Short mmCIF file of C-alpha atoms in Angstrom, two decimals:
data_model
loop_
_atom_site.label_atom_id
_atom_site.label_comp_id
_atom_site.label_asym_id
_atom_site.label_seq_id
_atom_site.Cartn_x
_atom_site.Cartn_y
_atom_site.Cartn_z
CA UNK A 1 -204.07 -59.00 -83.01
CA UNK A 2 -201.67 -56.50 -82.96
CA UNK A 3 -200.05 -54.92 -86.52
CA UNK A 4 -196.25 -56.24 -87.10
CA UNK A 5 -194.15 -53.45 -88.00
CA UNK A 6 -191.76 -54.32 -90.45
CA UNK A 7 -187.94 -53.66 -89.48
CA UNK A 8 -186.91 -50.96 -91.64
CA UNK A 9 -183.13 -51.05 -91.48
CA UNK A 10 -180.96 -47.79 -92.48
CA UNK A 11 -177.94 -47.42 -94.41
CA UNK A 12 -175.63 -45.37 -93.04
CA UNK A 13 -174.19 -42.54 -95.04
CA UNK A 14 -171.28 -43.44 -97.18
CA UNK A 15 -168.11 -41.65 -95.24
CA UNK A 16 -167.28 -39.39 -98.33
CA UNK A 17 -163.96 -39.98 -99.42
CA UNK A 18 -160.41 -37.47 -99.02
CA UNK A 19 -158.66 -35.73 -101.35
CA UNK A 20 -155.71 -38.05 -101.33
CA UNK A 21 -158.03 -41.21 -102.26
CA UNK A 22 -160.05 -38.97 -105.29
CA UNK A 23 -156.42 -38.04 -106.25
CA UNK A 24 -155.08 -42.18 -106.02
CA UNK A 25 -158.33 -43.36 -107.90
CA UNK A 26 -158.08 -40.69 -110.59
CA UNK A 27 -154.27 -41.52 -111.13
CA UNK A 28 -152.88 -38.51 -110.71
CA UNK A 29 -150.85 -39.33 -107.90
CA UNK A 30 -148.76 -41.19 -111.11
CA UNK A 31 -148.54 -37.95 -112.81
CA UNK A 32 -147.17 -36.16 -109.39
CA UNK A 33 -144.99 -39.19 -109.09
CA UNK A 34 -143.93 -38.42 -112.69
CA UNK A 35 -143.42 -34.50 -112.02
CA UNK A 36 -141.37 -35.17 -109.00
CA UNK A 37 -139.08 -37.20 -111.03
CA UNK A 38 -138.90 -34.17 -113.25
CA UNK A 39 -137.44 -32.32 -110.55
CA UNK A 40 -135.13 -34.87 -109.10
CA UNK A 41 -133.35 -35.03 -112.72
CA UNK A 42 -133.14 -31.07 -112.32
CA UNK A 43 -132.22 -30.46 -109.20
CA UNK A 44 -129.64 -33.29 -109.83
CA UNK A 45 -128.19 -32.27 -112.57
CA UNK A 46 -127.63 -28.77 -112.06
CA UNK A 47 -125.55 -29.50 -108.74
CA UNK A 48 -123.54 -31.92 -110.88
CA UNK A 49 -122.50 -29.63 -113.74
CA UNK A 50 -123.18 -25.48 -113.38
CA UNK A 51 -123.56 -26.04 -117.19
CA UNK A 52 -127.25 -27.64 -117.19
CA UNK A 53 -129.17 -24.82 -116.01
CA UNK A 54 -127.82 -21.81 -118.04
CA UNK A 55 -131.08 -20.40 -120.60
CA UNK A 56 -129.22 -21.56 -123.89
CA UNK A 57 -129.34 -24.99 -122.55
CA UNK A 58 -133.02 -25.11 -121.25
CA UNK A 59 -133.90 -23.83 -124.55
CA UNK A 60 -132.28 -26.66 -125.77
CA UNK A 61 -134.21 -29.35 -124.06
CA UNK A 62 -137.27 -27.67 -124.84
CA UNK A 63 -136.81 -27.83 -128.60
CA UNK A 64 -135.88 -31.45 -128.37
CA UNK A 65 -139.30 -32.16 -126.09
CA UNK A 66 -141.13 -30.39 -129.03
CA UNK A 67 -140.38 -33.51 -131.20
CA UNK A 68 -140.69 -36.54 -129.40
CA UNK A 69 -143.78 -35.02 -127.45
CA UNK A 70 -145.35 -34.75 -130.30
CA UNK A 71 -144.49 -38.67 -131.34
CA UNK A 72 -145.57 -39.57 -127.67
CA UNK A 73 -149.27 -37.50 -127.82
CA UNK A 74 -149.78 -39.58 -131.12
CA UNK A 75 -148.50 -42.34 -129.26
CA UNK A 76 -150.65 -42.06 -126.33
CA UNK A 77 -153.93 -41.73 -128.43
CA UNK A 78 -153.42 -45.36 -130.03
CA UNK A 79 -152.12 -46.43 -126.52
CA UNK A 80 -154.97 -45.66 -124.60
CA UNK A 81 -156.94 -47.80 -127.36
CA UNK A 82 -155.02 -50.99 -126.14
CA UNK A 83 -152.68 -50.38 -129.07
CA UNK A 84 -149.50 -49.67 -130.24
CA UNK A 85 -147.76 -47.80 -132.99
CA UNK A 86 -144.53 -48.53 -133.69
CA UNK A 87 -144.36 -46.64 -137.00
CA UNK A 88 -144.58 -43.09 -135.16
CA UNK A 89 -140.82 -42.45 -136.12
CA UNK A 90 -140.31 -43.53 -139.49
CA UNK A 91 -143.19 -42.15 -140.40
CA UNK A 92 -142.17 -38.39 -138.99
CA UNK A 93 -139.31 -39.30 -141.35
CA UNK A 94 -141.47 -40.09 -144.69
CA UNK A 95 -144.08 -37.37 -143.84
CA UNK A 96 -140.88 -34.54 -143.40
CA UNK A 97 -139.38 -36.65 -147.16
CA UNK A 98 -143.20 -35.51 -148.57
CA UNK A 99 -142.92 -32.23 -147.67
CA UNK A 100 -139.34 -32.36 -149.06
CA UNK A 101 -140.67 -33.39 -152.43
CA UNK A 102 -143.26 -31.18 -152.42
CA UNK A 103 -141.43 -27.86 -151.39
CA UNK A 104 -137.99 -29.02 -153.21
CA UNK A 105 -138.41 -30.62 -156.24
CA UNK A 106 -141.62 -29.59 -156.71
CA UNK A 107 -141.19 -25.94 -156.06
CA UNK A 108 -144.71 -25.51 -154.10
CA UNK A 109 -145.59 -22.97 -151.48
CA UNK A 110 -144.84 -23.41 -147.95
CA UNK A 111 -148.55 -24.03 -146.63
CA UNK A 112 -149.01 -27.06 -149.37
CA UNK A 113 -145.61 -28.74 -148.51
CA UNK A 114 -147.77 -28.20 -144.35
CA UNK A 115 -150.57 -29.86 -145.73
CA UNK A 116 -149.12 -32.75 -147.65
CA UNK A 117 -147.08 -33.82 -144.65
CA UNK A 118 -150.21 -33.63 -142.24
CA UNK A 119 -152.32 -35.18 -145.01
CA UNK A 120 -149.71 -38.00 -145.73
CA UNK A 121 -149.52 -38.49 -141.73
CA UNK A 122 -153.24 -39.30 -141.75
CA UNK A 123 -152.77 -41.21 -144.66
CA UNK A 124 -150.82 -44.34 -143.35
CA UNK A 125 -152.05 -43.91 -139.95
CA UNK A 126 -155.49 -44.65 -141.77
CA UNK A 127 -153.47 -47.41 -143.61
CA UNK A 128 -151.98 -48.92 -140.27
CA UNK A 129 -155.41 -48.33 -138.23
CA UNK A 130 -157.21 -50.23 -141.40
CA UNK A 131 -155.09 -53.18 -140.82
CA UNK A 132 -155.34 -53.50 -137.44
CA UNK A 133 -159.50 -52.72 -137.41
CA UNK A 134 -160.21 -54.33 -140.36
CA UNK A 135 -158.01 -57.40 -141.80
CA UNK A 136 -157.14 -58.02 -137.58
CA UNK A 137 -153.71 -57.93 -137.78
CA UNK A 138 -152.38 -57.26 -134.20
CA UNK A 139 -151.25 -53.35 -133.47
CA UNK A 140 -147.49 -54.86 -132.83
CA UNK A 141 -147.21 -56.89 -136.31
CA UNK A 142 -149.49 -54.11 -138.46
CA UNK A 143 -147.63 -50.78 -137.15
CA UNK A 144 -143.75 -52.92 -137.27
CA UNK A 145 -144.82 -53.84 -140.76
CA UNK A 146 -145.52 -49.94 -141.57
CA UNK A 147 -143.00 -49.23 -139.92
CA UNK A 148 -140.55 -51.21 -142.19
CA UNK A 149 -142.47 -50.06 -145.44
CA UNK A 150 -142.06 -46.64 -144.73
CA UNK A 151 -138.55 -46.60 -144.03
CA UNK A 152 -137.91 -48.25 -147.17
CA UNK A 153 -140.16 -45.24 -149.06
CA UNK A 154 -138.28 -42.67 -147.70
CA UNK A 155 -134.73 -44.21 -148.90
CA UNK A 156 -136.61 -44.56 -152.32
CA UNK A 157 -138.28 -41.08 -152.48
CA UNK A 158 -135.39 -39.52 -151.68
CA UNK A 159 -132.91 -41.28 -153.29
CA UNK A 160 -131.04 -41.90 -150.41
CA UNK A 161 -130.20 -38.01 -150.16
CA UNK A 162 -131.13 -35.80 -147.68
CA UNK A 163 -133.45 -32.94 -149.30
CA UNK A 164 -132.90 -29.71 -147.96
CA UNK A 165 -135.04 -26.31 -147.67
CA UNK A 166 -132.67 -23.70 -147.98
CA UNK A 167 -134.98 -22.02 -151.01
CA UNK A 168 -138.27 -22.66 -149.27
CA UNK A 169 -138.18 -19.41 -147.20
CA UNK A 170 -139.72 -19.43 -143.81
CA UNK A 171 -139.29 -23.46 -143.55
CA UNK A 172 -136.46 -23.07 -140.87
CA UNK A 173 -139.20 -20.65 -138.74
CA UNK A 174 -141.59 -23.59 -138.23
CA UNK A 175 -138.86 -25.32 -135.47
CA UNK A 176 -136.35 -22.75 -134.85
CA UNK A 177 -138.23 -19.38 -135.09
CA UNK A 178 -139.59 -18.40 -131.92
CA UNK A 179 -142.78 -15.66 -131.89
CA UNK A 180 -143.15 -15.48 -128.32
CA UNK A 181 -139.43 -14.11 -128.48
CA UNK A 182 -140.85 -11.08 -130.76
CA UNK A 183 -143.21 -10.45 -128.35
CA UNK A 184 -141.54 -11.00 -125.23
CA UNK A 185 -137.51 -10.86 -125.99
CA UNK A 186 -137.12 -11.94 -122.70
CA UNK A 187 -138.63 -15.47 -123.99
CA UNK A 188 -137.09 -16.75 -126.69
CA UNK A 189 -138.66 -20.04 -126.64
CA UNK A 190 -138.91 -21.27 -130.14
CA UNK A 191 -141.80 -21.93 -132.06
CA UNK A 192 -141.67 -25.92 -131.48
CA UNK A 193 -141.95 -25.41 -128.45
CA UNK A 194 -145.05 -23.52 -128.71
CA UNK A 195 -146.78 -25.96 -131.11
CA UNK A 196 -145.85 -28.82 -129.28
CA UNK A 197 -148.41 -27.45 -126.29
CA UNK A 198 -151.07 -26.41 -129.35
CA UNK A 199 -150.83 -29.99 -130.33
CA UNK A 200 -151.48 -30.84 -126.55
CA UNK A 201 -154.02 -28.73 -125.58
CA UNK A 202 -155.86 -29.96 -128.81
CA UNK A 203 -155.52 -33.30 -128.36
CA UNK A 204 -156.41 -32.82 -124.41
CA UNK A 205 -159.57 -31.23 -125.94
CA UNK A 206 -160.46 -34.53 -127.94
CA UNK A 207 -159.51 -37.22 -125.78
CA UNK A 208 -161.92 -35.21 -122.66
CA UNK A 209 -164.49 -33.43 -124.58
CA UNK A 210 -165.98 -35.32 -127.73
CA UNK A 211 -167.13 -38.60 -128.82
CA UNK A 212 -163.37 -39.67 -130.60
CA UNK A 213 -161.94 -39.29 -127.03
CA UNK A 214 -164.77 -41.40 -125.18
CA UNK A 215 -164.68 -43.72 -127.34
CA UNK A 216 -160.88 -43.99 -127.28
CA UNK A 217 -160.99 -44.63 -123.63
CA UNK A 218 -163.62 -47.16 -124.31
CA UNK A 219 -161.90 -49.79 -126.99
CA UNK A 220 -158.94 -49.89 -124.51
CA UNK A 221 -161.23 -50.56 -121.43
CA UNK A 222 -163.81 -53.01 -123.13
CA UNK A 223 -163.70 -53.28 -126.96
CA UNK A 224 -166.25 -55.70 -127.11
CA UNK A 225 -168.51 -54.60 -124.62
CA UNK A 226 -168.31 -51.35 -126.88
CA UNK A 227 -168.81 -53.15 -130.39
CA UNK A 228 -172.05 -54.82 -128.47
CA UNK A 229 -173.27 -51.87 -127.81
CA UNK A 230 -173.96 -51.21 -131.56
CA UNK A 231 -170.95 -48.67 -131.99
CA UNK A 232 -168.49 -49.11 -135.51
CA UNK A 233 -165.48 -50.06 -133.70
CA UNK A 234 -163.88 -50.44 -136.49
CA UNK A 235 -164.17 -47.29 -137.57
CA UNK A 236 -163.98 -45.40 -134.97
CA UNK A 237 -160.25 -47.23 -134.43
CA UNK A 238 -158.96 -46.21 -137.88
CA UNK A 239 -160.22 -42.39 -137.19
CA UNK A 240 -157.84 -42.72 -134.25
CA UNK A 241 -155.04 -44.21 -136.17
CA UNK A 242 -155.67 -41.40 -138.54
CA UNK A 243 -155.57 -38.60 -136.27
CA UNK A 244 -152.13 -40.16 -134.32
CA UNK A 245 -150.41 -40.22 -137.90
CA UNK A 246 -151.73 -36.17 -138.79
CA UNK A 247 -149.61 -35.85 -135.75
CA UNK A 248 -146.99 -37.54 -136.54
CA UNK A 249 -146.80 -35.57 -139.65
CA UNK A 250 -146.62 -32.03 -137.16
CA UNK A 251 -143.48 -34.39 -136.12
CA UNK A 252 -142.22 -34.49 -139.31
CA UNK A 253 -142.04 -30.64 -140.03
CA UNK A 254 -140.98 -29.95 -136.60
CA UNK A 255 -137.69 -32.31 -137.33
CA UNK A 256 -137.19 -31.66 -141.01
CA UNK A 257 -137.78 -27.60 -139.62
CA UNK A 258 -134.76 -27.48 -137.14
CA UNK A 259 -132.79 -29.90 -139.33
CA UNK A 260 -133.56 -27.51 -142.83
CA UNK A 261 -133.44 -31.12 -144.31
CA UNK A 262 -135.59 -33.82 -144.47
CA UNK A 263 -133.21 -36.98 -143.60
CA UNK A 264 -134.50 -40.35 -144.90
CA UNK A 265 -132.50 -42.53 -142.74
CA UNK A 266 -133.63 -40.70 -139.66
CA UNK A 267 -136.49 -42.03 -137.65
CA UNK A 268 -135.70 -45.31 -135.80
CA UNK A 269 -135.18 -45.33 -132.42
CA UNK A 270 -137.67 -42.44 -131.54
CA UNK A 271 -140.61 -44.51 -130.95
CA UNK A 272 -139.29 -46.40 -128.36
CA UNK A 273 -138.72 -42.38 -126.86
CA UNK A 274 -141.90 -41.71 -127.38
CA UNK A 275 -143.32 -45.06 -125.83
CA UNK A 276 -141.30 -44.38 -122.59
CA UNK A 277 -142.61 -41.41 -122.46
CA UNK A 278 -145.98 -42.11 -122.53
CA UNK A 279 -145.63 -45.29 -120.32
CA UNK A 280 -143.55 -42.49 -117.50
CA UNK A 281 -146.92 -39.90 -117.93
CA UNK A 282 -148.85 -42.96 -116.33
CA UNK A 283 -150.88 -44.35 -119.87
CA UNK A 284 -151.54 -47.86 -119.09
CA UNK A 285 -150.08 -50.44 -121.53
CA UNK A 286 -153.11 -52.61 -121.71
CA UNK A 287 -155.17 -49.24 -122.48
CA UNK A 288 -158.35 -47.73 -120.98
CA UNK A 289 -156.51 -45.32 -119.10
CA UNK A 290 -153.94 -41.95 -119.80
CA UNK A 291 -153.51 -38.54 -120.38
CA UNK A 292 -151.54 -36.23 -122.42
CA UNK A 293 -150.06 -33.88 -119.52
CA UNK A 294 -148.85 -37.55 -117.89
CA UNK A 295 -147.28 -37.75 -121.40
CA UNK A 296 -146.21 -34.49 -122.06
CA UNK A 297 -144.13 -34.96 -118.35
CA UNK A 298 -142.57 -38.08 -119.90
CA UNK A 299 -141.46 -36.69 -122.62
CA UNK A 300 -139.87 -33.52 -120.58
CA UNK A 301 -138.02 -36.48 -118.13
CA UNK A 302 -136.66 -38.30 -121.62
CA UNK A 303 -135.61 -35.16 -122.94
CA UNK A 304 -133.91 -33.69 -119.31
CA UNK A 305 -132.17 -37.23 -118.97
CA UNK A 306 -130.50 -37.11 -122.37
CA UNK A 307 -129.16 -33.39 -122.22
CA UNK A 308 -128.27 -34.26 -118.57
CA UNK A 309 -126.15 -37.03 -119.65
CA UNK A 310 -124.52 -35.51 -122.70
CA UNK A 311 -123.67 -32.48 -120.28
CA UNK A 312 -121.89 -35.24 -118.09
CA UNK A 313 -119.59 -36.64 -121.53
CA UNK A 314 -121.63 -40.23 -120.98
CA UNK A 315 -121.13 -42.11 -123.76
CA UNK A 316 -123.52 -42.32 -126.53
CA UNK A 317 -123.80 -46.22 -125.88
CA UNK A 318 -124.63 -45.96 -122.61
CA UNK A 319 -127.27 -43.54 -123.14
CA UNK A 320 -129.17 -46.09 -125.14
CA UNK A 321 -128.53 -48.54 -122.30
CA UNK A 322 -130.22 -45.79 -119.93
CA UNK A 323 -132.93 -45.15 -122.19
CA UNK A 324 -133.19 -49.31 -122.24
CA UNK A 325 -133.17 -49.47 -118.44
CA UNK A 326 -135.82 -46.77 -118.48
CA UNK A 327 -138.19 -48.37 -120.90
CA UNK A 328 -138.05 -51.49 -118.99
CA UNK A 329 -138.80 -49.71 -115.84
CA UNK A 330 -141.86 -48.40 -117.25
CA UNK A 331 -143.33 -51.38 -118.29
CA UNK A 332 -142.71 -53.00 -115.15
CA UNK A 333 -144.26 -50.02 -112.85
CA UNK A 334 -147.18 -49.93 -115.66
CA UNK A 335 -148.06 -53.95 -114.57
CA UNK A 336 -147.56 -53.28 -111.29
CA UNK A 337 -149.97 -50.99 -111.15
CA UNK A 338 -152.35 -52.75 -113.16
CA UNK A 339 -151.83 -55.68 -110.64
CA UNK A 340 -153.10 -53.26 -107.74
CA UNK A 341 -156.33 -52.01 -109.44
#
């Protein structure tokens, strides 16, 4: 009787896979989507009015990137935990008020007036990440709720009044100065600018390289697969909350810096900014998926689209429809792409 040899059948070798498919599944082909954009505005622009281009005017769009970038990276870290924070402007507002009271009426040195805006950043974004983690209050009501409190403490801190720095010396340098201009004169790009892509890098750093970032990307892909698991959701949430409103509070000096006032009734309106920003940079509504060069794009095509169409004379009122029609936009490319994966 003769021995049956078993079929042995062979896989074939999986066909490895191009560049452009790595480049679709890794979503940057919505960053490149979101660069090209960039460019379009630009190149559009500049052909429209000989204005846009000229250095003073650049300069300008930087410095106003340096703001609501910084509102969209804190943004894009609660975002990407199937969040939201809708707080991220008034709360620049009260954390710039803080340092107001601090380096105003109280008289302190510049670095404490740093710290308490930082430290009162962290503060309520621990307060607005402990509502949402802990007593389960959605992100939308929680942060719109903060939002509404804080807006109301910086009327009442302040007395209504705008405080102003003109005897805290140095204050105006945090915004406005520019040390890459000292070193190269040929660069005056001011010192926002440069601590908007500090605040990037570092936050680049944490959502890629250490256990806050992973598990970021984790609560907005599978919370409860995650809480399973045996990891403190909860906490982990409110350390992420915490570290969006430290930023927020970099926000707040950056403002109250190129201001040289701290203006209480400032503040709404820039989180919706922010928001299309981060939505543009290709962060994913539903969380789970984003980064913060996506974001910090976004932010540049908010900022080039505003300057663009105050260059132009558009009216005030129909920049906020743009800015409407844009944030709508967003949302509806962000679904649509969820839709296709």
């Amino acid at each position: 009787m003769s021995a049956v040899n078993p079929t042995i059948t062979t896989v074939p070798p999986e066909k490895p896979k191009s560049l452009l498919s790595r480049l679709i599944e890794m979503g940057t082909h919505q960053r490149l989507l979101a660069f090209a954009s960039l460019i379009v505005l630009l190149i559009a622009f500049s052909l429209v009015s000989p204005n846009f281009m000229q250095t003073s005017n650049m300069i300008a769009i930087l410095q106003a990137t340096s703001v609501n970038g910084v509102l969209a990276i804190a943004a894009t870290l609660v975002i990407i935990t199937g969040g939201i924070d809708l707080s991220v402007g008034t709360l620049m507002t009260f954390t710039a008020v803080m340092a107001g009271v601090v380096l105003t009426y109280a008289g302190m040195p510049l670095p404490l007036g740093v710290v308490a805006a930082i430290a009162t950043g962290a503060l309520c974004g621990l307060c607005s990440g402990t509502f949402v983690a802990k007593m389960k209050i959605p992100p939308f009501i929680a942060t719109l709720g903060m939002m509404l409190i804080l807006k109301g403490l910086s009327l009442v801190i302040s007395g209504t009044r705008p405080i102003y720095f003109n005897d805290t010396p140095g204050f105006d340098l945090i915004s406005r100065g520019s040390l890459i201009g000292e070193i190269i004169p040929a660069l005056p790009i001011p010192n926002g600018v440069l601590i908007l892509f500090l605040v990037a890098a570092a936050a680049s750093y944490i959502l890629g390289r250490t256990v806050l970032g992973r598990y970021a990307f984790a609560l907005g892909s599978n919370e409860e697969a995650v809480r399973l698991s045996g990891v403190n959701t909860d906490g982990w949430k409110m350390a992420i909350y915490a570290l969006a409103g430290g930023i927020c509070g970099i926000g707040g000096l950056l403002i109250a810096s190129r201001l040289n006032s701290a203006q209480p009734a400032l503040g709404l309106g820039y989180e919706l900014e922010a928001i299309a920003a981060v939505v543009i940079g290709g962060t994913s509504l539903s969380g789970g998926r984003g980064t913060i060069l996506g974001t910090l794009i976004g932010a540049l095509i908010m900022a080039v689209l505003t300057n663009g169409l105050r260059v132009l004379s558009v009216a005030q009122e129909w920049q906020t429809v743009v800015t409407g029609a844009i944030i709508i936009l967003a949302v509806y490319a962000d679904m649509m792409r969820r839709k296709k994966a």
